[in-house]
Amino acid sequence: MQAGFAFSKLADRLTSLAEISSDDLDLLADMPSSIAHFGARQAILRHGDETTRCCLLLQGYLSWQNPESPDGQITSICVPGDIADPHTLYRPRIDGNLVALGPAIVALVPHRFFHELAARSPAMSRALLLMLLTDHAIQRNWTISLGSRDALTRVAHLLCEITVRLQSVGLARDFRLSSPFTQSDLAAACGISPVHANRTIQELRRCNLLQWRGKTIAITDWRGLVRLAGFNPAYLSMRSGEDARPPLPRPVAADVAVA
């Protein structure tokens, strides 16, 4: 069952990026993997490590963190279906810390499988390349956020991005998502203080754009959040502009109880 779960998550991610035939997807059935469970704040990879396996995230969230930052600066976030370290297929040395933001389940897949997969299927080769290029595009967009967006817009943009990425693999369809981070993590990802992060979330609540209680975020006004963020999902390389945009949100009652 776990092997099948790993197969389906990778299939979801790759088909969100490229048109892949059923014959190509059948090649994933031979994917060797070992399933690993990680606790919150546990490191999966550390700066300076060398690896012969890729980390395919099945459940939870992972983050790349700057090992030289005293406040644990977060440089990217991985959602289920992501290969967290596709660059290691070409350069196995790790230049950051890969850390679980909360409990996470990861499939560890040998590099040789992906090299063989790319050799057997041009469509799979293209999808894997697009995954790597999308990682770089997300990183560039984060740089833009830190350099030219204010804190409110920065946080709104990150929430839009995470939601669309989750929806591309069949999650968060109702605009409710398990929070990918604490407010301290949000601060570390957006380059603001934890106090500023808390105030920013309170402002988004006052604008009736979202509710955030405990470990769940409910986006109550998707279009409003997109407008505030100036969010355009084109950089995420979804198969079409329409596919990249979530459907209209279902109404969420103002007094909804979020666990």
Short mmCIF file of N, CA and C in Angstrom, two decimals, residues 51-54 83 85-93 109-116 118 128-129 131-132:
data_model
loop_
_atom_site.label_atom_id
_atom_site.label_comp_id
_atom_site.label_asym_id
_atom_site.label_seq_id
_atom_site.Cartn_x
_atom_site.Cartn_y
_atom_site.Cartn_z
N THR A 51 24.22 12.31 -1.27
CA THR A 51 23.12 11.36 -1.28
C THR A 51 23.02 10.65 -2.62
N THR A 52 22.54 9.43 -2.58
CA THR A 52 22.30 8.65 -3.80
C THR A 52 20.81 8.40 -3.99
N ARG A 53 19.98 9.09 -3.16
CA ARG A 53 18.53 8.91 -3.24
C ARG A 53 17.84 10.26 -3.24
N CYS A 54 16.67 10.30 -3.88
CA CYS A 54 15.82 11.49 -3.84
C CYS A 54 14.75 11.31 -2.78
N ILE A 83 9.34 16.10 -5.29
CA ILE A 83 10.67 15.57 -5.03
C ILE A 83 11.45 16.73 -4.45
N ASP A 85 14.48 17.20 -3.60
CA ASP A 85 15.89 17.44 -3.98
C ASP A 85 16.20 16.92 -5.39
N PRO A 86 15.45 17.34 -6.42
CA PRO A 86 15.72 16.83 -7.77
C PRO A 86 17.11 17.21 -8.28
N HIS A 87 17.67 18.30 -7.74
CA HIS A 87 19.01 18.72 -8.17
C HIS A 87 20.08 17.68 -7.83
N THR A 88 19.80 16.82 -6.83
CA THR A 88 20.81 15.83 -6.45
C THR A 88 20.97 14.74 -7.51
N LEU A 89 20.06 14.69 -8.49
CA LEU A 89 20.24 13.77 -9.61
C LEU A 89 21.48 14.14 -10.41
N TYR A 90 21.88 15.41 -10.34
CA TYR A 90 23.01 15.90 -11.11
C TYR A 90 24.17 16.37 -10.24
N ARG A 91 23.85 16.73 -9.01
CA ARG A 91 24.88 17.18 -8.07
C ARG A 91 24.50 16.66 -6.69
N PRO A 92 25.07 15.54 -6.28
CA PRO A 92 24.59 14.85 -5.07
C PRO A 92 24.95 15.53 -3.76
N ARG A 93 25.81 16.52 -3.78
CA ARG A 93 26.20 17.19 -2.52
C ARG A 93 25.13 18.17 -2.10
N VAL A 109 13.96 7.33 -2.92
CA VAL A 109 14.02 6.65 -4.22
C VAL A 109 15.42 6.79 -4.80
N PRO A 110 16.06 5.67 -5.18
CA PRO A 110 17.42 5.75 -5.71
C PRO A 110 17.52 6.62 -6.96
N HIS A 111 18.61 7.38 -7.05
CA HIS A 111 18.84 8.21 -8.24
C HIS A 111 18.79 7.39 -9.51
N ARG A 112 19.31 6.17 -9.45
CA ARG A 112 19.41 5.38 -10.68
C ARG A 112 18.04 5.14 -11.29
N PHE A 113 16.99 5.05 -10.47
CA PHE A 113 15.66 4.84 -11.02
C PHE A 113 15.25 6.02 -11.90
N PHE A 114 15.50 7.23 -11.44
CA PHE A 114 15.10 8.40 -12.22
C PHE A 114 15.94 8.55 -13.48
N HIS A 115 17.22 8.20 -13.41
CA HIS A 115 18.05 8.24 -14.62
C HIS A 115 17.56 7.23 -15.64
N GLU A 116 17.21 6.04 -15.17
CA GLU A 116 16.69 5.02 -16.08
C GLU A 116 15.32 5.41 -16.63
N ALA A 118 14.20 8.46 -17.16
CA ALA A 118 14.39 9.50 -18.16
C ALA A 118 14.91 8.92 -19.47
N LEU A 128 10.47 15.51 -15.43
CA LEU A 128 11.47 15.65 -14.37
C LEU A 128 12.26 16.95 -14.53
N LEU A 129 12.58 17.30 -15.79
CA LEU A 129 13.27 18.56 -16.03
C LEU A 129 12.39 19.74 -15.64
N MET A 131 10.12 19.75 -13.39
CA MET A 131 10.07 19.81 -11.93
C MET A 131 11.27 20.59 -11.39
N LEU A 132 12.44 20.32 -11.94
CA LEU A 132 13.64 21.02 -11.51
C LEU A 132 13.57 22.51 -11.86
#
